[in-house]
Each structure stands twice: as C-alpha cells, then as structure tokens.
Short mmCIF file of C-alpha atoms and ligand atoms in Angstrom, two decimals:
data_model
loop_
_atom_site.label_atom_id
_atom_site.label_comp_id
_atom_site.label_asym_id
_atom_site.label_seq_id
_atom_site.Cartn_x
_atom_site.Cartn_y
_atom_site.Cartn_z
CA MET A 571 19.25 10.51 18.50
CA LEU A 572 16.80 7.67 19.04
CA ILE A 573 16.82 5.85 22.36
CA ARG A 574 17.86 2.19 22.45
CA ARG A 575 15.69 -0.05 24.63
CA PRO A 576 16.19 -3.76 25.24
CA PRO A 577 13.88 -5.73 22.96
CA SER A 578 11.09 -7.49 24.86
CA TYR A 579 11.85 -10.77 23.14
CA ALA A 580 14.61 -10.94 25.71
CA LEU A 581 11.83 -11.61 28.27
CA LYS A 582 11.37 -15.09 29.67
CA GLU A 583 8.55 -17.17 28.26
CA ASN A 584 6.51 -17.03 31.51
CA GLU A 585 6.54 -13.23 31.46
CA VAL A 586 4.57 -12.91 28.26
CA THR A 587 1.11 -13.61 26.93
CA SER A 588 0.70 -17.31 26.35
CA PRO A 589 0.36 -18.23 22.71
CA SER A 590 -1.95 -21.06 23.82
CA ALA A 591 -4.66 -18.43 23.60
CA TYR A 592 -4.40 -19.14 19.92
CA LEU A 593 -5.26 -22.27 18.02
CA HIS A 594 -3.12 -25.26 18.84
CA ARG A 595 -0.58 -25.85 16.12
CA ARG A 596 -1.12 -29.56 15.64
CA GLU A 597 -4.89 -29.31 15.63
CA VAL A 598 -4.63 -26.53 13.14
CA LEU A 599 -2.33 -28.52 10.91
CA ALA A 600 -4.67 -31.51 10.99
CA ALA A 601 -7.64 -29.31 10.16
CA PHE A 602 -5.69 -27.64 7.42
CA ILE A 603 -4.80 -30.94 5.77
CA ALA A 604 -8.40 -32.10 6.23
CA ALA A 605 -9.43 -29.08 4.20
CA GLY A 606 -8.56 -31.25 1.25
CA GLY A 607 -5.80 -29.89 -0.90
CA ILE A 608 -7.25 -26.44 -1.19
CA LEU A 609 -3.78 -25.11 -0.63
CA ALA A 610 -0.69 -26.86 -1.72
CA LEU A 611 0.78 -27.31 1.77
CA PRO A 612 4.33 -28.41 0.94
CA ASN A 613 4.59 -31.18 3.56
CA VAL A 614 4.49 -31.71 7.28
CA ALA A 615 8.27 -31.32 7.65
CA GLN A 616 8.15 -27.88 6.11
CA ALA A 617 5.21 -26.86 8.23
CA ARG A 618 7.20 -28.08 11.25
CA ARG A 619 10.04 -25.79 10.22
CA ALA A 620 7.68 -22.91 10.90
CA ALA A 621 6.45 -24.38 14.21
CA GLN A 622 5.13 -21.59 16.37
CA HIS A 623 7.30 -22.45 19.38
CA ASP A 624 10.46 -21.96 17.26
CA TYR A 625 9.89 -18.19 17.35
CA ALA A 626 10.63 -15.98 20.34
CA PRO A 627 7.54 -14.68 22.15
CA LEU A 628 6.70 -10.97 22.06
CA THR A 629 4.63 -9.02 24.55
CA ALA A 630 1.96 -6.88 22.91
CA ALA A 631 -1.06 -4.94 24.15
CA LYS A 632 -4.45 -6.06 22.85
CA THR A 633 -6.22 -3.35 20.85
CA GLY A 634 -9.65 -2.64 19.45
CA TYR A 635 -8.39 -3.45 15.95
CA THR A 636 -10.11 -6.73 15.22
CA VAL A 637 -12.59 -8.40 12.89
CA LYS A 638 -15.32 -10.91 13.60
CA ASP A 639 -14.09 -13.62 11.22
CA PRO A 640 -11.81 -16.43 12.49
CA LEU A 641 -8.05 -16.06 12.42
CA THR A 642 -6.12 -17.71 9.62
CA PRO A 643 -4.21 -20.60 11.24
CA TRP A 644 -0.49 -20.20 11.85
CA ASP A 645 0.35 -23.04 9.50
CA ALA A 646 -1.52 -21.50 6.60
CA LEU A 647 -0.09 -18.02 7.05
CA THR A 648 3.48 -19.34 7.31
CA SER A 649 3.31 -21.80 4.39
CA TYR A 650 1.19 -20.00 1.79
CA ASN A 651 3.14 -16.82 1.01
CA ASN A 652 4.15 -14.35 -1.62
CA PHE A 653 7.80 -13.35 -1.25
CA TYR A 654 9.19 -13.40 -4.77
CA GLU A 655 12.77 -12.94 -3.59
CA PHE A 656 12.53 -16.64 -2.66
CA GLY A 657 10.62 -17.80 -5.73
CA THR A 658 7.18 -17.33 -7.24
CA GLY A 659 5.63 -20.52 -5.79
CA LYS A 660 3.41 -20.13 -2.73
CA ASP A 661 5.54 -22.66 -0.83
CA ASP A 662 8.93 -21.24 -1.91
CA PRO A 663 9.20 -18.71 0.95
CA ALA A 664 8.50 -21.39 3.61
CA LYS A 665 11.16 -23.59 2.03
CA LYS A 666 13.86 -20.99 1.35
CA ALA A 667 13.41 -17.87 3.51
CA HIS A 668 15.50 -19.35 6.35
CA LYS A 669 18.49 -18.25 4.21
CA LEU A 670 17.71 -14.61 4.95
CA ILE A 671 19.98 -13.19 7.66
CA THR A 672 17.85 -10.93 9.87
CA LYS A 673 20.24 -10.21 12.75
CA PRO A 674 21.76 -7.69 13.00
CA TRP A 675 19.35 -5.55 10.97
CA THR A 676 19.59 -1.89 10.09
CA VAL A 677 17.27 0.48 8.28
CA THR A 678 18.73 3.34 6.25
CA VAL A 679 16.65 6.50 6.07
CA GLU A 680 17.24 8.99 3.25
CA GLY A 681 15.67 11.83 1.30
CA GLU A 682 13.43 14.65 2.50
CA ALA A 683 13.90 14.40 6.28
CA GLU A 684 16.04 15.96 9.01
CA LYS A 685 17.13 12.74 10.75
CA THR A 686 18.49 10.63 7.92
CA GLY A 687 21.07 7.90 8.55
CA THR A 688 21.33 4.23 9.37
CA TYR A 689 19.51 2.94 12.45
CA ALA A 690 19.59 -0.37 14.25
CA LEU A 691 16.18 -2.04 14.23
CA GLU A 692 16.08 -1.89 18.05
CA ASP A 693 16.46 1.91 17.84
CA LEU A 694 13.45 2.25 15.57
CA ILE A 695 10.96 -0.05 17.26
CA ASP A 696 9.94 0.41 20.87
CA TYR A 697 9.58 -3.22 21.91
CA ASN A 698 7.94 -2.06 25.15
CA ALA A 699 5.07 -0.50 23.21
CA LEU A 700 4.06 -3.27 20.82
CA GLU A 701 0.39 -3.64 19.88
CA GLU A 702 -1.53 -6.59 18.53
CA ARG A 703 -3.89 -5.75 15.68
CA ILE A 704 -6.09 -8.29 13.94
CA TYR A 705 -6.37 -7.11 10.36
CA ARG A 706 -7.88 -8.43 7.18
CA HIS A 707 -5.19 -9.23 4.61
CA ARG A 708 -6.43 -9.14 0.99
CA CYS A 709 -4.10 -10.24 -1.79
CA VAL A 710 -4.58 -8.87 -5.30
CA GLU A 711 -4.87 -12.53 -6.38
CA ALA A 712 -8.34 -12.54 -4.75
CA TRP A 713 -7.57 -14.55 -1.62
CA SER A 714 -7.67 -13.31 1.93
CA MET A 715 -6.57 -14.03 5.48
CA VAL A 716 -7.24 -12.63 8.97
CA ILE A 717 -3.95 -12.09 10.81
CA PRO A 718 -3.01 -11.10 14.38
CA TRP A 719 -0.03 -8.86 13.61
CA ILE A 720 2.26 -7.35 16.25
CA GLY A 721 3.93 -4.02 15.68
CA VAL A 722 3.78 -0.27 16.10
CA PRO A 723 1.96 2.44 14.13
CA LEU A 724 4.02 3.49 11.10
CA ALA A 725 3.31 7.19 11.78
CA GLY A 726 5.20 7.18 15.09
CA VAL A 727 8.31 5.73 13.50
CA LEU A 728 8.26 8.03 10.46
CA LYS A 729 7.85 11.12 12.63
CA LYS A 730 11.11 10.30 14.45
CA PHE A 731 12.93 11.09 11.19
CA GLU A 732 11.32 14.55 11.00
CA PRO A 733 10.25 14.53 7.35
CA ASN A 734 10.39 18.06 5.90
CA SER A 735 7.67 19.95 3.98
CA ARG A 736 8.88 18.56 0.63
CA ALA A 737 8.22 14.97 1.80
CA LYS A 738 5.01 14.14 -0.08
CA TYR A 739 5.61 10.38 -0.37
CA VAL A 740 7.53 7.67 1.39
CA GLN A 741 9.19 4.75 -0.36
CA PHE A 742 10.33 1.46 1.18
CA PHE A 743 12.90 -1.04 -0.06
CA THR A 744 13.37 -4.69 0.82
CA LYS A 745 16.83 -6.11 1.48
CA TYR A 746 18.43 -7.35 -1.73
CA SER A 747 20.93 -10.19 -1.48
CA ARG A 748 21.54 -12.56 -4.37
CA LYS A 749 23.18 -14.95 -1.94
CA GLU A 750 20.39 -15.05 0.64
CA MET A 751 17.46 -14.64 -1.78
CA PRO A 752 17.62 -17.26 -4.54
CA GLY A 753 14.52 -15.89 -6.32
CA THR A 754 16.33 -12.64 -7.17
CA PHE A 755 18.35 -14.57 -9.75
CA TRP A 756 15.29 -14.17 -11.96
CA PRO A 757 14.26 -10.70 -13.14
CA VAL A 758 10.57 -11.29 -12.33
CA LEU A 759 10.36 -7.92 -10.58
CA LYS A 760 12.68 -4.94 -10.27
CA TRP A 761 14.95 -5.68 -7.32
CA PRO A 762 15.18 -4.59 -4.64
CA TYR A 763 11.41 -4.89 -4.15
CA ARG A 764 10.09 -1.40 -3.56
CA GLU A 765 6.79 0.11 -2.51
CA GLY A 766 5.45 3.53 -1.65
CA LEU A 767 2.68 5.49 0.02
CA ARG A 768 1.53 9.09 -0.09
CA MET A 769 2.54 10.74 3.20
CA ASP A 770 -1.05 11.15 4.40
CA GLU A 771 -1.64 7.43 3.77
CA ALA A 772 1.55 6.55 5.64
CA LEU A 773 0.51 8.72 8.59
CA ASN A 774 -2.97 7.16 8.77
CA PRO A 775 -3.31 5.36 12.13
CA LEU A 776 -4.12 2.04 10.39
CA ALA A 777 -0.71 1.79 8.67
CA PHE A 778 1.33 -0.60 10.80
CA LEU A 779 5.01 -1.59 11.00
CA VAL A 780 5.10 -5.25 11.91
CA VAL A 781 7.73 -7.26 13.81
CA GLY A 782 5.62 -10.23 14.91
CA VAL A 783 2.54 -12.36 14.45
CA TYR A 784 0.53 -14.69 16.70
CA GLY A 785 2.42 -13.48 19.79
CA ARG A 786 5.79 -14.37 18.27
CA VAL A 787 8.63 -12.83 16.29
CA LEU A 788 7.80 -12.72 12.58
CA PRO A 789 8.91 -15.76 10.54
CA ASN A 790 11.21 -14.90 7.63
CA GLN A 791 8.64 -15.94 5.03
CA ASN A 792 6.27 -13.31 6.44
CA GLY A 793 8.82 -10.53 6.15
CA ALA A 794 11.12 -10.67 9.17
CA PRO A 795 12.38 -8.70 10.86
CA LEU A 796 10.33 -5.66 9.77
CA ARG A 797 7.46 -5.37 7.32
CA LEU A 798 4.71 -2.96 6.49
CA VAL A 799 1.00 -3.79 6.73
CA VAL A 800 -1.48 -1.48 5.00
CA PRO A 801 -4.80 -3.28 5.50
CA TRP A 802 -6.96 -1.25 3.13
CA LYS A 803 -4.65 -1.94 0.18
CA TYR A 804 -3.82 -5.09 -1.76
CA GLY A 805 -1.18 -7.21 -0.04
CA TYR A 806 1.65 -6.25 -2.38
CA LYS A 807 1.81 -2.80 -0.78
CA SER A 808 2.73 -4.57 2.49
CA ILE A 809 6.42 -4.79 1.72
CA LYS A 810 8.54 -7.31 3.61
CA SER A 811 12.02 -7.24 5.19
CA ILE A 812 12.40 -3.45 4.93
CA GLU A 813 15.98 -2.17 4.85
CA ARG A 814 15.62 1.34 3.44
CA ILE A 815 13.08 4.17 3.76
CA ARG A 816 13.18 7.20 1.46
CA PHE A 817 11.10 10.38 1.71
CA THR A 818 10.39 11.84 -1.74
CA GLN A 819 8.82 14.88 -3.32
CA THR A 820 7.36 12.96 -6.25
CA MET A 821 5.44 9.71 -6.57
CA PRO A 822 8.05 6.95 -6.13
CA GLU A 823 8.61 3.81 -8.20
CA THR A 824 6.94 0.63 -7.00
CA SER A 825 8.01 -2.84 -8.19
CA TRP A 826 4.58 -4.07 -9.29
CA ASN A 827 3.68 -0.85 -11.05
CA GLN A 828 7.01 -0.96 -12.88
CA SER A 829 6.42 -4.55 -13.92
CA ASN A 830 2.88 -3.93 -15.23
CA ALA A 831 1.38 -0.46 -14.76
CA ARG A 832 -1.93 -1.43 -16.38
CA GLU A 833 -2.54 -4.17 -13.81
CA TYR A 834 -0.98 -2.60 -10.70
CA GLY A 835 -1.53 1.06 -9.96
CA PHE A 836 0.26 3.14 -7.34
CA TYR A 837 -2.70 3.35 -4.97
CA SER A 838 -3.76 -0.32 -5.03
CA ASN A 839 -6.72 0.25 -2.72
CA VAL A 840 -8.93 -2.82 -2.30
CA ASN A 841 -11.91 -2.06 -4.51
CA PRO A 842 -14.51 -4.69 -5.48
CA LEU A 843 -15.80 -2.38 -8.22
CA VAL A 844 -12.53 -2.13 -10.14
CA GLU A 845 -11.66 -5.47 -11.71
CA HIS A 846 -8.10 -6.60 -12.31
CA PRO A 847 -7.68 -6.78 -16.11
CA ARG A 848 -7.53 -10.59 -15.82
CA TRP A 849 -10.03 -11.36 -13.02
CA SER A 850 -12.80 -9.92 -10.87
CA GLN A 851 -12.07 -8.39 -7.48
CA ALA A 852 -15.69 -8.65 -6.30
CA SER A 853 -15.07 -11.64 -4.02
CA GLU A 854 -12.19 -13.48 -2.42
CA ARG A 855 -11.17 -17.01 -1.45
CA VAL A 856 -10.74 -17.36 2.31
CA ILE A 857 -7.50 -19.17 3.15
CA GLY A 858 -7.53 -21.74 5.95
CA PRO A 859 -9.49 -24.71 7.31
CA GLN A 860 -12.65 -22.68 7.35
CA THR A 861 -12.60 -23.22 3.59
CA GLY A 862 -14.56 -26.40 4.40
CA PHE A 863 -14.24 -29.94 3.19
CA ALA A 864 -13.77 -31.74 -0.11
CA GLY A 865 -12.36 -28.73 -1.83
CA ALA A 866 -15.40 -26.52 -1.28
CA LEU A 867 -14.01 -23.01 -1.38
CA ALA A 868 -15.20 -20.53 1.22
CA ARG A 869 -15.63 -17.15 -0.38
CA ARG A 870 -16.64 -13.78 0.92
CA ASP A 871 -17.62 -10.62 -0.83
CA THR A 872 -14.78 -8.14 -0.98
CA GLU A 873 -15.47 -4.89 0.83
CA MET A 874 -14.51 -1.42 -0.36
CA PHE A 875 -11.13 -0.50 1.17
CA ASN A 876 -11.14 -4.05 2.57
CA GLY A 877 -13.71 -2.95 5.18
CA TYR A 878 -11.62 0.01 6.44
CA GLY A 879 -13.52 2.72 4.56
CA ASP A 880 -14.55 4.62 7.71
CA ALA A 881 -10.88 5.22 8.51
CA VAL A 882 -9.47 5.86 5.04
CA ALA A 883 -12.11 6.87 2.47
CA SER A 884 -11.52 10.57 3.17
CA LEU A 885 -7.92 10.21 1.94
CA TYR A 886 -9.30 9.76 -1.57
CA ALA A 887 -12.14 12.29 -1.57
CA GLY A 888 -12.72 13.64 -5.07
CA MET A 889 -10.38 11.13 -6.74
CA ASP A 890 -11.45 8.87 -9.60
CA LEU A 891 -10.61 5.50 -8.04
CA ARG A 892 -10.85 3.67 -11.36
CA LYS A 893 -8.23 5.92 -12.89
CA ASN A 894 -6.18 6.04 -9.68
CA HIS A 895 -6.34 2.31 -9.07
N1 MTE B 133 7.40 -8.01 -0.14
C1 MTE B 133 8.50 -8.41 -0.82
N2 MTE B 133 9.69 -7.91 -0.51
N3 MTE B 133 8.43 -9.32 -1.84
C2 MTE B 133 7.23 -9.84 -2.24
O1 MTE B 133 7.20 -10.66 -3.18
N4 MTE B 133 4.80 -9.91 -1.89
C3 MTE B 133 3.65 -9.08 -1.50
C4 MTE B 133 3.75 -8.61 -0.05
N5 MTE B 133 5.09 -8.13 0.25
C5 MTE B 133 6.04 -9.44 -1.55
C6 MTE B 133 6.19 -8.53 -0.47
C7 MTE B 133 2.37 -9.74 -1.72
S1 MTE B 133 1.88 -9.93 -3.34
C8 MTE B 133 1.57 -10.15 -0.69
S2 MTE B 133 0.00 -10.74 -0.96
C9 MTE B 133 2.05 -10.13 0.70
O2 MTE B 133 3.40 -9.69 0.81
C10 MTE B 133 1.97 -11.51 1.29
O3 MTE B 133 2.25 -11.48 2.66
P1 MTE B 133 2.20 -12.86 3.48
O4 MTE B 133 3.06 -13.84 2.77
O5 MTE B 133 2.71 -12.52 4.86
O6 MTE B 133 0.76 -13.28 3.50
#
C-alpha cells in the first residue's frame, strides 16, 4: 500500500520559497501587452483570474534541469493554452477550465502491473519530495515556451505499481466530464484524451509528473491537478489532468494519432528535420514578451529532441525517425 503524507501545500506561505524570485505578475502583464498583439491575450480580467497569488504555494527543490533562455511569463503560460476539452481556441482554457473539479482527485491504475487499483492523488505524489525543473516546451504548432515545472520523476511513480514483464507501454487518460469540460461536446478528438509512451521512454529520468508551476499549484488550464511533461516530445504528448494509467503489452491508442495518423505519429519526438505535412518544424516562435515589439516575432531554431538528445537519443538507436515520427 502506498503511504499517505500531508501535501506540502498545507504549509504556511512564509515556510516556502518566495515566488517573488520570479517575474512580477503586473510587470509581466504590462510587458506582455506591450509585445503588441502577438498573442491574443483575452483581456486583463481573464489574466487576473489566473493571478499567481490565487494558487497555493508549493515547496520544491531546485535542480540542475534548466535552460539558458528566459522563462515564459506566468501570464502567457496561463492564458495561451491547448486543452481541447475546453475548446480549440488558445484562450478557451483560461476562460473555461475553472469548471474542472480537481479535488478530490483519484488516479486509477490498470493493466499489466501488480498494484492496480484507484489511488488518491496524495498517495501517488510525495509532496515532500517535489523538484523544480525548467524545461523547454515545444508545441507541434511550432511555438515554444520555457517553463519552471514542479513535480516528481514519472519513473518513481510508475515503479510503485510494479509493472510486470508484459508491460511494454504505458497509456494515460485525461478526466472526461461533459459537464465540466464544455469542449468535449464536439468530437474534435477521441475523448477521453489519451496518450502513451514506450516503457523505456516513460522510465527515462527526464519524464516528469507535474503538479505545479512557478512555485505554485498548477492552474486548471495547465492540466491540474496532475499532468505529464515529456520535454523531448511535442507538447501533445504532455497529457493534462490525468485520471487513469494503463500498462499495456502493445502500442496504445493516442488521441492525436487516432485523429490524423499521417500528421501525428506515436513517437512525436521533436525533430527539425521531419516536417509536419502542413508546415516546417525547423524553427519555432518563442511565446512571451521576449518576442519583441511591434509584432516582430522572436524565433529560434528547433533542436533535435528539443535539445535533450544527450539524455534520450539512445532510446531510438537504429530507428528510422522519419518513419517512426
Ligand atoms: N492534454 C489534454 N487532456 N488535452 C489537450 O488538448 N493539449 C496538448 C497538451 N496536453 C492537450 C493536452 C498540447 S497540443 C499541448 S501543446 C500542451 O498540452 C499545452 O500545454 P500548456 O497549455 O500547459 O502549454
């Protein structure tokens, strides 16, 4: 049985790392608006809804996982989202994700493992062992962010379930509620949203289960209360609001692959050499005020495996990455 520990968000504000180490919200918002309509920021009221201080602080250890580029401001990462369960517009999640009920939250574990069953979130995540990792976040739509996530390595959590020798893949499912998720009225994707990894990918130390961002509990639009982050893959692999985990023998279904297999493969590794059928993946638009003024778009060249090749390239040795895109 897993051990229940009190979540650290029960700590008082003065016991945790001050979020003032990060960019000040109002300055960030002003800078973001000054960036000149590069992103369709819905309006100040909506940005205020995602005000940083509205979210409980989390204590997390700093780690060596970082990048040299500036962080994407809080206001950008909480108002420019993909979470199709709330609509396909970038501002839909910020407007509608407050409808998602995230407490209490359970995760059901099934398939090829010894310890299957339904677990309370607090039994799965050791809130006393949270880490902060600053990762690059590259969307398949050729934009990118740099995000200070808070969470725990995925491998540690998966191992608690004791996957058996037939477990070659792991599949994740998002919560599915027609009532709480107005976007699921439309059959734009197969609901519930589902994603998957090969077991060796899932056990790679970079794969991260996230419960917070910027020193705070995760906002709903970013996938509260529990999401995956797989930084060497396109953002759609980083499934939000996970409610079910299934260990499988065969390659599992994934929502984007089911919707368009030609455009979205199972692996989905960031690869500047393999173009999306409708656009190039060679470079990316950097989201945030650093995009400059008067609509000038900051771009950067996309790196193989999103810059994480040293840690993950060996997982794909001998594979044709164009075929296995
Ligand atoms: N998870 C669910 N359940 N539904 C979604 O629509 N969108 C994905 C991914 N996870 C998505 C999801 C895509 S396309 C991206 S780019 C990232 O979430 C966006 O994460 P962010 O909004 O925190 O930047």
